[in-house]
Coordinates of C-alpha atoms in Angstrom, one line a residue:
X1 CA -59.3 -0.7 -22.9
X2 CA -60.7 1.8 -25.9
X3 CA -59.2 4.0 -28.0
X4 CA -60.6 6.8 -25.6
X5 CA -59.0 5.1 -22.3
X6 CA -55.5 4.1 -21.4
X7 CA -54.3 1.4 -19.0
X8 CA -51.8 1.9 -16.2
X9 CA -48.8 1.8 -16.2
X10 CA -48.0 3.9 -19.0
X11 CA -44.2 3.2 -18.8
X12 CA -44.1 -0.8 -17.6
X13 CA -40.7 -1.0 -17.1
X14 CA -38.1 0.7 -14.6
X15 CA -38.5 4.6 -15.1
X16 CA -37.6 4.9 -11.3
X17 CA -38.8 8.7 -9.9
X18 CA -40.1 10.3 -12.5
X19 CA -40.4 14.0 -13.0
X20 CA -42.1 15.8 -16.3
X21 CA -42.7 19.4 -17.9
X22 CA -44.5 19.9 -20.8
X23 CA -43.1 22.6 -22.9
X24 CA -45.9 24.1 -25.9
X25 CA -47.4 20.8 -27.0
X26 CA -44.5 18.2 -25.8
X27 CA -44.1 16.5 -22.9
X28 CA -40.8 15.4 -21.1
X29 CA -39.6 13.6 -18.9
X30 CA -36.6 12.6 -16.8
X31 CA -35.7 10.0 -14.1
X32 CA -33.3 8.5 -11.5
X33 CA -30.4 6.4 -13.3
X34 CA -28.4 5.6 -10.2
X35 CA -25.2 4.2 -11.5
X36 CA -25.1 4.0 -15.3
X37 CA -24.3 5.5 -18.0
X38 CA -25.4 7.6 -19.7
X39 CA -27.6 9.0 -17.3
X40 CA -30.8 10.8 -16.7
X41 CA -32.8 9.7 -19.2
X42 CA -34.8 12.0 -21.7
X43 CA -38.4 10.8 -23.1
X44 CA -41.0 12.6 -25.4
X45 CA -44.4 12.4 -25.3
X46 CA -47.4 14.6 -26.8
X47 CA -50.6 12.4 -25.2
X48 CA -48.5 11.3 -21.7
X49 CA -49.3 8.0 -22.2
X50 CA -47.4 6.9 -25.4
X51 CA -43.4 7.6 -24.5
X52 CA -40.1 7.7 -26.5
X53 CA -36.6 7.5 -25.4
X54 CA -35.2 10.7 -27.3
X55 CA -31.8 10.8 -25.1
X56 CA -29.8 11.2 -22.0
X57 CA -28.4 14.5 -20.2
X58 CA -25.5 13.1 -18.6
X59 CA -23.2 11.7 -20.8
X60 CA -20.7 10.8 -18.0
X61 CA -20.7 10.1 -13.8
X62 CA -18.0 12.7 -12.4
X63 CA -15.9 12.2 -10.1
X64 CA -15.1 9.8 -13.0
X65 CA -12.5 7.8 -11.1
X66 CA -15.3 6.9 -8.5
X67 CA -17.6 5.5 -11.5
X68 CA -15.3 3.5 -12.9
X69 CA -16.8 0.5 -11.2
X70 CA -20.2 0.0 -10.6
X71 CA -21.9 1.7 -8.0
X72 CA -25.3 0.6 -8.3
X73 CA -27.3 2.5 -5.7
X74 CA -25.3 5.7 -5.7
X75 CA -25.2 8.6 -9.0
X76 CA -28.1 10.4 -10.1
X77 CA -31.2 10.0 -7.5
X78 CA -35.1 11.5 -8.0
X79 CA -34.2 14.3 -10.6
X80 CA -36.1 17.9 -11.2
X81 CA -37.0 18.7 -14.8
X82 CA -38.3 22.4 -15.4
X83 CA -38.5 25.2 -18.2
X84 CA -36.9 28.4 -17.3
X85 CA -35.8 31.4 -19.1
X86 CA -36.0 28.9 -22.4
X87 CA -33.9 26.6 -21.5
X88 CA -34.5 23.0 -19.6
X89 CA -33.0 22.7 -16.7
X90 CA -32.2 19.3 -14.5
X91 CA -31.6 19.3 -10.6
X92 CA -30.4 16.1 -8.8
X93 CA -29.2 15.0 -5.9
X94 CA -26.3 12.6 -5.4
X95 CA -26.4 11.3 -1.8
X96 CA -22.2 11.3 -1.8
X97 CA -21.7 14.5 -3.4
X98 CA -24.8 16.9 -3.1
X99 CA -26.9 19.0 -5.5
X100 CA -26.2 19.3 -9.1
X101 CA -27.8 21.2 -11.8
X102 CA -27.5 21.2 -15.5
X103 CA -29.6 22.9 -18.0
X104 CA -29.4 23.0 -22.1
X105 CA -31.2 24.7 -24.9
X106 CA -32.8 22.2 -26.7
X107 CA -34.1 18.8 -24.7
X108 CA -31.3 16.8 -27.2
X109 CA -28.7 19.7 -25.5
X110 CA -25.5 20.2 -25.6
X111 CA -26.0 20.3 -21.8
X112 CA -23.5 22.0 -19.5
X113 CA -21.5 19.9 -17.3
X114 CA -22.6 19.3 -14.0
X115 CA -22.8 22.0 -11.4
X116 CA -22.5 21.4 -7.9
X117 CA -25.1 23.9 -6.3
X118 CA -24.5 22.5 -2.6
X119 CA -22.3 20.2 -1.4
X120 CA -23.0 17.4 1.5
X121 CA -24.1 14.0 2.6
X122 CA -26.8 12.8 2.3
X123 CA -28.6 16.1 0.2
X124 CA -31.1 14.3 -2.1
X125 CA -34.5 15.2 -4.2
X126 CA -33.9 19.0 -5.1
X127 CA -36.5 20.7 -6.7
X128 CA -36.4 24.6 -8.0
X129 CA -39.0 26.8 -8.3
X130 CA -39.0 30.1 -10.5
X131 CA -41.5 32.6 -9.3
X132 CA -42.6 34.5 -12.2
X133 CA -44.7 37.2 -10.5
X134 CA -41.2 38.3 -8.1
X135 CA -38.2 36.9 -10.0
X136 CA -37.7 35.3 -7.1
X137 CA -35.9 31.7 -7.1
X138 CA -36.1 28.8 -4.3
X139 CA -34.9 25.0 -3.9
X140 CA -36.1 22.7 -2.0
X141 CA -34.8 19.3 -0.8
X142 CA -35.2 16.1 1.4
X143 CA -32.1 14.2 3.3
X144 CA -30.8 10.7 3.2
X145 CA -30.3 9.0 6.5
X146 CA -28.0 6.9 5.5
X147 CA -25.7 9.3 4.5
X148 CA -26.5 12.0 6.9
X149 CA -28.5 10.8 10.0
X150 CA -31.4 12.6 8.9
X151 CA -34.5 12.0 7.1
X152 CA -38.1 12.4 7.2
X153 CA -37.4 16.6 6.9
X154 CA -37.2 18.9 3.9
X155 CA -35.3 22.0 3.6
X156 CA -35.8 25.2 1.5
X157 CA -33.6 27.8 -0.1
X158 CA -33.3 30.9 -1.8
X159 CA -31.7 30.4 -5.0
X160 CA -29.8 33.0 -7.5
X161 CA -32.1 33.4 -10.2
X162 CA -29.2 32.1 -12.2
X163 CA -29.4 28.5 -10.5
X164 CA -25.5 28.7 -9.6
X165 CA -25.5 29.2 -5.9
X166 CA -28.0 29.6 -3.4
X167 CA -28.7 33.0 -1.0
X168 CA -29.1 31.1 2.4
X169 CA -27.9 28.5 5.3
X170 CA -31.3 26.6 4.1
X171 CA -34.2 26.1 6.4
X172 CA -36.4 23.3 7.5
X173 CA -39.5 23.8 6.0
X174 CA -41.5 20.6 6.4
X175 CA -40.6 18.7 9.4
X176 CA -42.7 14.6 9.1
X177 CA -41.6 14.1 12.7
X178 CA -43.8 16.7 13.7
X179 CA -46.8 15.1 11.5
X180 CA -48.9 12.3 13.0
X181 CA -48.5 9.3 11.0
X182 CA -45.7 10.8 8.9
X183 CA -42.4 9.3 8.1
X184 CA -39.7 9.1 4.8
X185 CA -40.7 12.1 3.5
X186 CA -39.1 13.0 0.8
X187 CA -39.0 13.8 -3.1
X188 CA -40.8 16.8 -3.1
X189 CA -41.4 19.1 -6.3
X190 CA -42.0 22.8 -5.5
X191 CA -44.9 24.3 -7.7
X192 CA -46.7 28.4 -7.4
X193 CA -50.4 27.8 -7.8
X194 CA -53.6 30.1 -6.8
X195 CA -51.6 32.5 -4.6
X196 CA -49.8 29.6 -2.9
X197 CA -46.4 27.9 -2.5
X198 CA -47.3 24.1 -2.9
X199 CA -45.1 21.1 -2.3
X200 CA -46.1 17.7 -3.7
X201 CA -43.8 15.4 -1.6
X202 CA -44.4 11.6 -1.0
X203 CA -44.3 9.8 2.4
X204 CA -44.0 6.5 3.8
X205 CA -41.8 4.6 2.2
X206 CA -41.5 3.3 -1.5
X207 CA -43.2 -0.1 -1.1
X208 CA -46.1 1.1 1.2
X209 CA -46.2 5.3 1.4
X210 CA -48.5 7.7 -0.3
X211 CA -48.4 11.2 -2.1
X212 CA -48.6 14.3 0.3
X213 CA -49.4 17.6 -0.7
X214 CA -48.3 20.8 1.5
X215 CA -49.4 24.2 1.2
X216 CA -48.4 27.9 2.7
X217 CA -48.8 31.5 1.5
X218 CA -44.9 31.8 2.4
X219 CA -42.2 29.8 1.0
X220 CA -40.5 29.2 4.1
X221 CA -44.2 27.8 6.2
X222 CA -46.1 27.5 8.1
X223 CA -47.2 24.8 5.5
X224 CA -50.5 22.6 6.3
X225 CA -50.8 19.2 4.9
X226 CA -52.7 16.2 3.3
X227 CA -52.5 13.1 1.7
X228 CA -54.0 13.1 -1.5
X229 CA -53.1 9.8 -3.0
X230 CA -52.5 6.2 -1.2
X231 CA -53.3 2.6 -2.2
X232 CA -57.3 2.1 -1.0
X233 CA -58.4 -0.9 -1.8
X234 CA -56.5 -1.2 -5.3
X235 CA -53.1 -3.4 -6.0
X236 CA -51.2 -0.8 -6.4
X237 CA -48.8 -0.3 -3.7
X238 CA -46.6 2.6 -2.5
X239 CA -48.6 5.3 -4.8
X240 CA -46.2 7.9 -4.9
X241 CA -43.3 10.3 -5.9
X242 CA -43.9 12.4 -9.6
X243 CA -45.0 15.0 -11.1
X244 CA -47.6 17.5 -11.8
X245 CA -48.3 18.5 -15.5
X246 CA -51.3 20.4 -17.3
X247 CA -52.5 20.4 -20.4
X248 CA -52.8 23.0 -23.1
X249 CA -56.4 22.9 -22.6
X250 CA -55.7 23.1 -18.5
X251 CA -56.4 19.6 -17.6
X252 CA -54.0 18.5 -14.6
X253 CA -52.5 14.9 -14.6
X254 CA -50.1 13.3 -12.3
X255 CA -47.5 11.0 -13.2
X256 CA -45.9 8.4 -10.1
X257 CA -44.3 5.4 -9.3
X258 CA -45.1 2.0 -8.4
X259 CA -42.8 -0.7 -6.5
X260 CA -42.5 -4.0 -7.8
X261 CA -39.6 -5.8 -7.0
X262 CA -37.6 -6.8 -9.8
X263 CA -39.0 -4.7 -12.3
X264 CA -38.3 -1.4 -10.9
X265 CA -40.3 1.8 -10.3
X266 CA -43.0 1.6 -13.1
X267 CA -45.0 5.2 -13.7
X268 CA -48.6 5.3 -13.6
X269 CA -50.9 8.5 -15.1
X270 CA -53.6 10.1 -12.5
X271 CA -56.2 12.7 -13.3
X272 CA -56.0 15.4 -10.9
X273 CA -58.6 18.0 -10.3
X274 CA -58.8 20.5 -7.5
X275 CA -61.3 20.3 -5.1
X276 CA -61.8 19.5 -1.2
X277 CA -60.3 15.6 -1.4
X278 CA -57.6 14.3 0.6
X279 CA -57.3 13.2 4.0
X280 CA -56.4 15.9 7.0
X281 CA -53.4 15.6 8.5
X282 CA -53.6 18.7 10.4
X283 CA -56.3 21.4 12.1
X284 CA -55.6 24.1 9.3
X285 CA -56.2 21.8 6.7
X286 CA -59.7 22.8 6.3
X287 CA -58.6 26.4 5.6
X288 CA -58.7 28.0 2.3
X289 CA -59.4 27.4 -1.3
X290 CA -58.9 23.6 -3.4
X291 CA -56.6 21.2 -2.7
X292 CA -55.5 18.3 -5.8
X293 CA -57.5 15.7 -5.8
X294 CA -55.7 12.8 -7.6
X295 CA -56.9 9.4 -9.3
X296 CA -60.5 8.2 -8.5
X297 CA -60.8 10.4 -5.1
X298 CA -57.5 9.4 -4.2
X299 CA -57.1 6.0 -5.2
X300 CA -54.9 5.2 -8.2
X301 CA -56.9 4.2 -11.2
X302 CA -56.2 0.8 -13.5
X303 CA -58.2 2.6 -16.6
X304 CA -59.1 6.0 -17.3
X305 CA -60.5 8.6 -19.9
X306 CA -56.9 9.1 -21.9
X307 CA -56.0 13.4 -22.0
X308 CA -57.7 15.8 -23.8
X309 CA -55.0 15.9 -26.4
X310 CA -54.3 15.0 -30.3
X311 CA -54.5 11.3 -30.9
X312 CA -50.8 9.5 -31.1
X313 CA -49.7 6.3 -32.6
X314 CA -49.0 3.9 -29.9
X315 CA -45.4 4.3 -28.9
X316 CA -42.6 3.1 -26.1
X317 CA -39.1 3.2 -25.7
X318 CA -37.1 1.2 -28.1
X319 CA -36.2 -2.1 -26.8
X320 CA -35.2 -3.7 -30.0
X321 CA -31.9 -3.2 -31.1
X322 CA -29.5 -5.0 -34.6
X323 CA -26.5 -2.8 -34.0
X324 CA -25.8 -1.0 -37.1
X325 CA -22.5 -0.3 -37.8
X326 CA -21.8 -1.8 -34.7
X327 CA -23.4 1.1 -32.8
X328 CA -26.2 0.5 -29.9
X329 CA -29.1 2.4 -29.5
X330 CA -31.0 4.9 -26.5
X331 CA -31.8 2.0 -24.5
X332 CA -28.5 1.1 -23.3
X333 CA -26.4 1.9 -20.4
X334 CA -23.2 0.7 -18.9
X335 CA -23.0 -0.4 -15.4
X336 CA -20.3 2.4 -14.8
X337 CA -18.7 4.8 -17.2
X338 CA -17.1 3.3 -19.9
X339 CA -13.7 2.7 -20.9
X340 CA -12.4 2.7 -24.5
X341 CA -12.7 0.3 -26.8
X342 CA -15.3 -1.5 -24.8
X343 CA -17.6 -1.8 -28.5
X344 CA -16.4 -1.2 -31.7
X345 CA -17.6 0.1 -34.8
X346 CA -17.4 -1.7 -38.0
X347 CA -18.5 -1.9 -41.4
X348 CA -21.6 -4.3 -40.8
X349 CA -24.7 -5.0 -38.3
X350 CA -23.8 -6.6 -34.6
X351 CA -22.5 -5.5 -31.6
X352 CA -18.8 -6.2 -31.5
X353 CA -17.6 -6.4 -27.6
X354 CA -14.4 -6.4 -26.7
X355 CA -13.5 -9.2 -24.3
X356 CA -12.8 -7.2 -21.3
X357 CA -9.6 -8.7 -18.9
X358 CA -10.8 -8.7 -15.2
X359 CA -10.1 -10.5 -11.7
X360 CA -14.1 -10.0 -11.4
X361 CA -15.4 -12.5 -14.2
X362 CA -16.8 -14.8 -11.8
X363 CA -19.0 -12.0 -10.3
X364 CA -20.8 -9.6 -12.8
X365 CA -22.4 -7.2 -10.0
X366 CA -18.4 -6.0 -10.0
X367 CA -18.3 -4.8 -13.8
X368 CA -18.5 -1.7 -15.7
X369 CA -18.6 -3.3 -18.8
X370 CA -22.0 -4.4 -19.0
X371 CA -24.2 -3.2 -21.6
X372 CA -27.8 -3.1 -19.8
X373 CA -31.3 -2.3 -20.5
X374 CA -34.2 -2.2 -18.4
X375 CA -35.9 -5.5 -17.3
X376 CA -39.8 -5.5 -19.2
X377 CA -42.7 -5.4 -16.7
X378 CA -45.0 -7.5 -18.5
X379 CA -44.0 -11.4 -19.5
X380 CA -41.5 -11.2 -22.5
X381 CA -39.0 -13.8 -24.1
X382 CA -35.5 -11.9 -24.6
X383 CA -33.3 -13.3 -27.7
X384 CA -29.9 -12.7 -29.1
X385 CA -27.6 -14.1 -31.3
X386 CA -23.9 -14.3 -30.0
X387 CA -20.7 -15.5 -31.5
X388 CA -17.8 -16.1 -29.6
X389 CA -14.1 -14.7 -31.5
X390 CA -11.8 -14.9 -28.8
X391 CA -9.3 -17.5 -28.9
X392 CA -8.2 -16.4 -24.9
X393 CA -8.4 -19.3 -23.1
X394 CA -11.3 -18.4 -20.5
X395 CA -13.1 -15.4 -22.4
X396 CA -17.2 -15.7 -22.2
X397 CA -19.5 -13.9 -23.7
X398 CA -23.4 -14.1 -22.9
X399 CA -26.8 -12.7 -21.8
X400 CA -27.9 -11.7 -18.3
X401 CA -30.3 -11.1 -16.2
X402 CA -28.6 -8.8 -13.3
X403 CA -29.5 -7.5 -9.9
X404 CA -28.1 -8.6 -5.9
X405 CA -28.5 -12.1 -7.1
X406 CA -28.1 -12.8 -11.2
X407 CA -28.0 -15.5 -14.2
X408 CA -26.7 -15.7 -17.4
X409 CA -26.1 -17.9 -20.2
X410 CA -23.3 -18.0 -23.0
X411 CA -20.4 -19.0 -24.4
X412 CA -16.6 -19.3 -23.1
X413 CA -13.4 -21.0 -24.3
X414 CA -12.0 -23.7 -22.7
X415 CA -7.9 -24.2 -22.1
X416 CA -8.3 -27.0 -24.8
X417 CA -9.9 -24.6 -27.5
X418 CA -12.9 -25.6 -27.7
X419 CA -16.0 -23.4 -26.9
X420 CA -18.8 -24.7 -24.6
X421 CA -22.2 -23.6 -24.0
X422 CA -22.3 -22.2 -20.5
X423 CA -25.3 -21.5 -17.8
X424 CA -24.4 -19.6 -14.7
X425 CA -25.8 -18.0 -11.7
X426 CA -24.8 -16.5 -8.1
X427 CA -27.8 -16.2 -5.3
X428 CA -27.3 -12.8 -3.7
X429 CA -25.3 -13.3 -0.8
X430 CA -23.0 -15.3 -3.1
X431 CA -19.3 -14.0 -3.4
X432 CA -18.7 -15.9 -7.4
X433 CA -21.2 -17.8 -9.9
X434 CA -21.3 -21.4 -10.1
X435 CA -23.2 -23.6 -12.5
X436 CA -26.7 -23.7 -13.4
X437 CA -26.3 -26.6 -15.8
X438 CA -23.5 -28.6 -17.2
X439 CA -21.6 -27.3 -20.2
X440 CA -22.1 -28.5 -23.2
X441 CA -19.8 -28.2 -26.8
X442 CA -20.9 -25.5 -29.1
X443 CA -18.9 -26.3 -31.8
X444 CA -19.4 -23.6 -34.5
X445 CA -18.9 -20.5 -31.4
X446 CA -22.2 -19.3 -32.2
X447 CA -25.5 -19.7 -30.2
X448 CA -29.3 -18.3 -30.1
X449 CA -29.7 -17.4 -26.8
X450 CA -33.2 -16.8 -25.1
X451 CA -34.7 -15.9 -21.8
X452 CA -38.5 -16.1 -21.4
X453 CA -39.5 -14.2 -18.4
X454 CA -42.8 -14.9 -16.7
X455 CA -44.8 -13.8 -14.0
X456 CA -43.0 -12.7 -10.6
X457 CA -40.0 -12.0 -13.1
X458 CA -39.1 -16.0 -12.9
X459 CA -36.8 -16.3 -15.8
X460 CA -36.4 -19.6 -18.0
X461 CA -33.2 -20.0 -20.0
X462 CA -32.9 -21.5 -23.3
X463 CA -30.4 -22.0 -26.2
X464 CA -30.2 -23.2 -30.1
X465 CA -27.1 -24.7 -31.0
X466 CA -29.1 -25.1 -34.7
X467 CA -30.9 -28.1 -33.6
X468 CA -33.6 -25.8 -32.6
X469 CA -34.5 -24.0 -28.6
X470 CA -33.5 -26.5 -25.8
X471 CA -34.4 -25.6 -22.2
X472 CA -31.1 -24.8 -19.8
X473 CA -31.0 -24.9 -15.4
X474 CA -33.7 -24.1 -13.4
X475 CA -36.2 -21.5 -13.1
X476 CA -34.3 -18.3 -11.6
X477 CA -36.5 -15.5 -10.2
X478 CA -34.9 -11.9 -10.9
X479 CA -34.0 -10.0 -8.0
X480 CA -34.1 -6.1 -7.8
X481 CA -30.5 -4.4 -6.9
X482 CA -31.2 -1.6 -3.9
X483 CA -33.8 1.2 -5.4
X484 CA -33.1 -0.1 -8.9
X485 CA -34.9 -3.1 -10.8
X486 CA -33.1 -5.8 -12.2
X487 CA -31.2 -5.0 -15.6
X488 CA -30.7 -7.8 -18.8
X489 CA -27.3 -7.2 -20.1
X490 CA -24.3 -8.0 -22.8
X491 CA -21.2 -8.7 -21.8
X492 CA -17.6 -10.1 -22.9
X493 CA -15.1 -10.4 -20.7
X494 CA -11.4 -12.5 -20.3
X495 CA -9.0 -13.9 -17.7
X496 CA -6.4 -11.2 -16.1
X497 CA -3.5 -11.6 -18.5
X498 CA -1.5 -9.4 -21.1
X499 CA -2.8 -8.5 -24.9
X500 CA -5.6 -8.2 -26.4
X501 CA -8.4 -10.7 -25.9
X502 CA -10.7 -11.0 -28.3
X503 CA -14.7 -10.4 -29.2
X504 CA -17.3 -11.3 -29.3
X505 CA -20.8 -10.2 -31.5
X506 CA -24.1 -9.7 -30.4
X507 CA -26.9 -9.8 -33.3
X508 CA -30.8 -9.5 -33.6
X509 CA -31.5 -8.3 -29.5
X510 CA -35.4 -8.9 -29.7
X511 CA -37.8 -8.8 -26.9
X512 CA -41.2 -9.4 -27.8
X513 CA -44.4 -9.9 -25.3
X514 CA -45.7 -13.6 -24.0

């Protein structure tokens, strides 16, 4: 790589469905966050290839009472980001609940509070479109099967231009079962270009499918059809699902997902171009003007000519985090909304948890009170530095590494007062955690703990009780939850019982690159 090329992915981590605008010289961009909280993510960007975390839109999950425990796969799925009327505006689809929309000002907010624009099962990847030549407005959106027995279908709208309500029953615009070949579509962003409606709507499922791109002069079809990006003969699988973005200058560019496994959805950056590319799907394809062309004739690149736009210092979204004032940065998210009290402020540096009472400490796929971040997507060593205060017999504290199966290491109290280093795991069909190694005395309540993370996301746990890093357990290898990539984590938590339990502190949360 050069200073004049970039390398994909540009976001290595789990940015899962990403969708972008750019707004004057500034890029954004938004994407899924399932289950935690905060949600739907903000980032900045000015080259789309060097990213900041600048926020979240959603500060809570509503109904609240149904996020009060984690829901891992459910929430915010494959969001819409637009500009409309100068303001941003987000539309997402929660499989449980329906559509929602929220829009705001400025990209920092205030945003309004969720607006439910449709309700059903199973209603998911909504996408608006403003037509700026007839004022018109339109939605479209794809269908979860497990939620509503349907899939592989996308239905459009008429919308009030307002984006409260929509003007119509909806119709099925795009049907896949009618397409040779075709199956999962869904997640498709509605665009106006060169006299057409065009949909950009990926296929074939996350691990294996490929970008699609649909065409008609009407909004409501006949559309024709092709597929303009798919793996070739390159390692990337399952190119699909993103966004289409141009430049000041009017160079196009595609941002999508990749699969892989633990680590998520990671976003890649295509060129795009229009020409007569893509595969034909159907007789009329061959009809008409251009169609996108994205990558190197429609295989994803590894390298690439970087944007015609101003240089930028490298950048990425913060990982690295010493709790001022007690207070944790962008990065974080909770495993469902949070209750009070969870992490107090204070005078100095550290994250001061509470030690949370549960029935579910043996089992932390069942807690909201798990401070998360996104696992990294290229071989990292995690550290933190964690003292235990609690004086409750049973409280723990540690660091994880969560999804359907997970492992952590920490500190708990024993029933005799003393506080033992602890290494724990549960295999994902597991109901509890059991040992990973035998515990040891950790006499000061204070421990270095570290978690190197190699390739295949096989993750090696270590601790310093100050005599210096001493391996702990076996290997583990991180699994992925449903649609979402494994998570590291905080936590503190305590037996069922009646008071207050205790904390514990978090200090110096590094992650640096193997």
């Amino acid at each position: 790589m050069t200073s004049e090329t970039y390398r994909n992915p540009v976001l290595d981590a789990d940015w899962s469905d990403p969708d972008v605008v750019r707004v004057g010289d500034d890029f954004y961009l938004t994407a899924s966050s399932f289950g935690r909280v905060p949600g739907l993510p903000l980032l900045h960007s000015r080259d789309l290839v060097n990213w900041t975390l600048v926020g979240h839109a959603l500060e809570r999950l509503e109904p609240a009472e149904e996020f009060a425990v984690p829901r891992h796969d459910c929430g915010v799925w494959a969001p819409s980001l637009r500009y409309h009327d100068e303001r941003f505006w987000i539309f997402w689809g929660d499989p449980d609940q329906g559509i929602f929309q929220i829009n705001a000002p400025q990209i920092r907010g205030p945003w309004t509070r969720p607006h439910l624009l449709k309700a059903g099962k199973g209603l998911i990847d909504p996408c608006p479109l403003w037509d700026e030549e007839t004022g018109e407005a339109y939605l479209v959106h794809a269908w979860a099967k497990s939620r509503s027995g349907v899939k592989n279908r996308l239905t459009g709208h008429r919308m009030r231009p307002d984006g409260t309500g929509l003007l119509d029953e909806g119709k099925v615009i795009v049907d896949g079962d009618r397409i040779p070949g075709w199956f999962t579509l869904e997640g498709p962003k509605l665009h106006r270009h060169d006299g057409w409606f065009w949909i950009l709507a990926p296929a074939g499922g996350v691990e294996t499918g490929w970008q699609g791109a649909f065409r008609s002069r009407g909004f409501f079809g006949p559309y024709e059809e092709r597929i303009v990006l798919e793996q070739k003969n390159t390692d990337v699988n399952g190119p699909h699902q993103g966004a289409w973005v141009r430049t000041p200058s009017g160079e196009d560019w595609f941002l999508h997902f990749q699969q892989r496994g633990a680590y998520g959805r990671v976003v890649h950056l295509q060129p795009m171009r229009w020409g007569p590319g893509g595969t034909s799907r159907s007789s009329e394809a061959e009809s008409g003007g251009g169609w996108p062309v994205l990558g190197d004739d429609g295989a994803p690149v590894a390298e690439h000519r970087r944007p015609d736009l101003p240089p930028q210092p490298p950048a990425a979204p913060a990982t690295d985090d010493d709790f001022p004032g007690g207070r944790y940065g962008r990065q974080w998210q909770w495993t469902a909304n949070p209750g009070d009290g969870w992490a107090t402020q204070h005078s100095g540096d550290g994250l001061r948890l509470t030690c949370v009472r549960s029935a579910d400490a043996h089992d932390l796929r069942k807690l909201p009170n798990l401070l998360t971040q996104r696992l990294p997507g290229v071989p990292s060593a995690v550290e933190v530095e964690l003292r235990l205060h609690s004086e409750e017999p049973g409280a723990r504290a540690g660091l994880a590494v969560l999804g359907d199966a997970f492992g952590w290491i920490g500190l708990q109290r024993g029933t005799d007062g003393t506080v033992h280093l602890v290494h724990r795991f549960a295999e994902g069909v597991a109901e509890r955690e059991r040992d990973a190694a035998h515990p040891r005395l950790a006499p000061e309540g204070r421990v270095r703990l570290r978690i190197e993370i190699g390739a295949g996301a096989r993750c090696r746990f270590f601790y310093d009780l100050g005599d210096g890093p001493c391996p702990s357990g076996p290997v583990f290898a991180a699994t992925p939850w449903r649609w979402v990539g494994a998570l590291l984590g905080l936590f503190a938590l305590a037996p069922v019982g009646p008071g207050h339990a205790g904390a514990a502190t978090f200090t110096h949360f590094r992650i640096t690159n193997l």
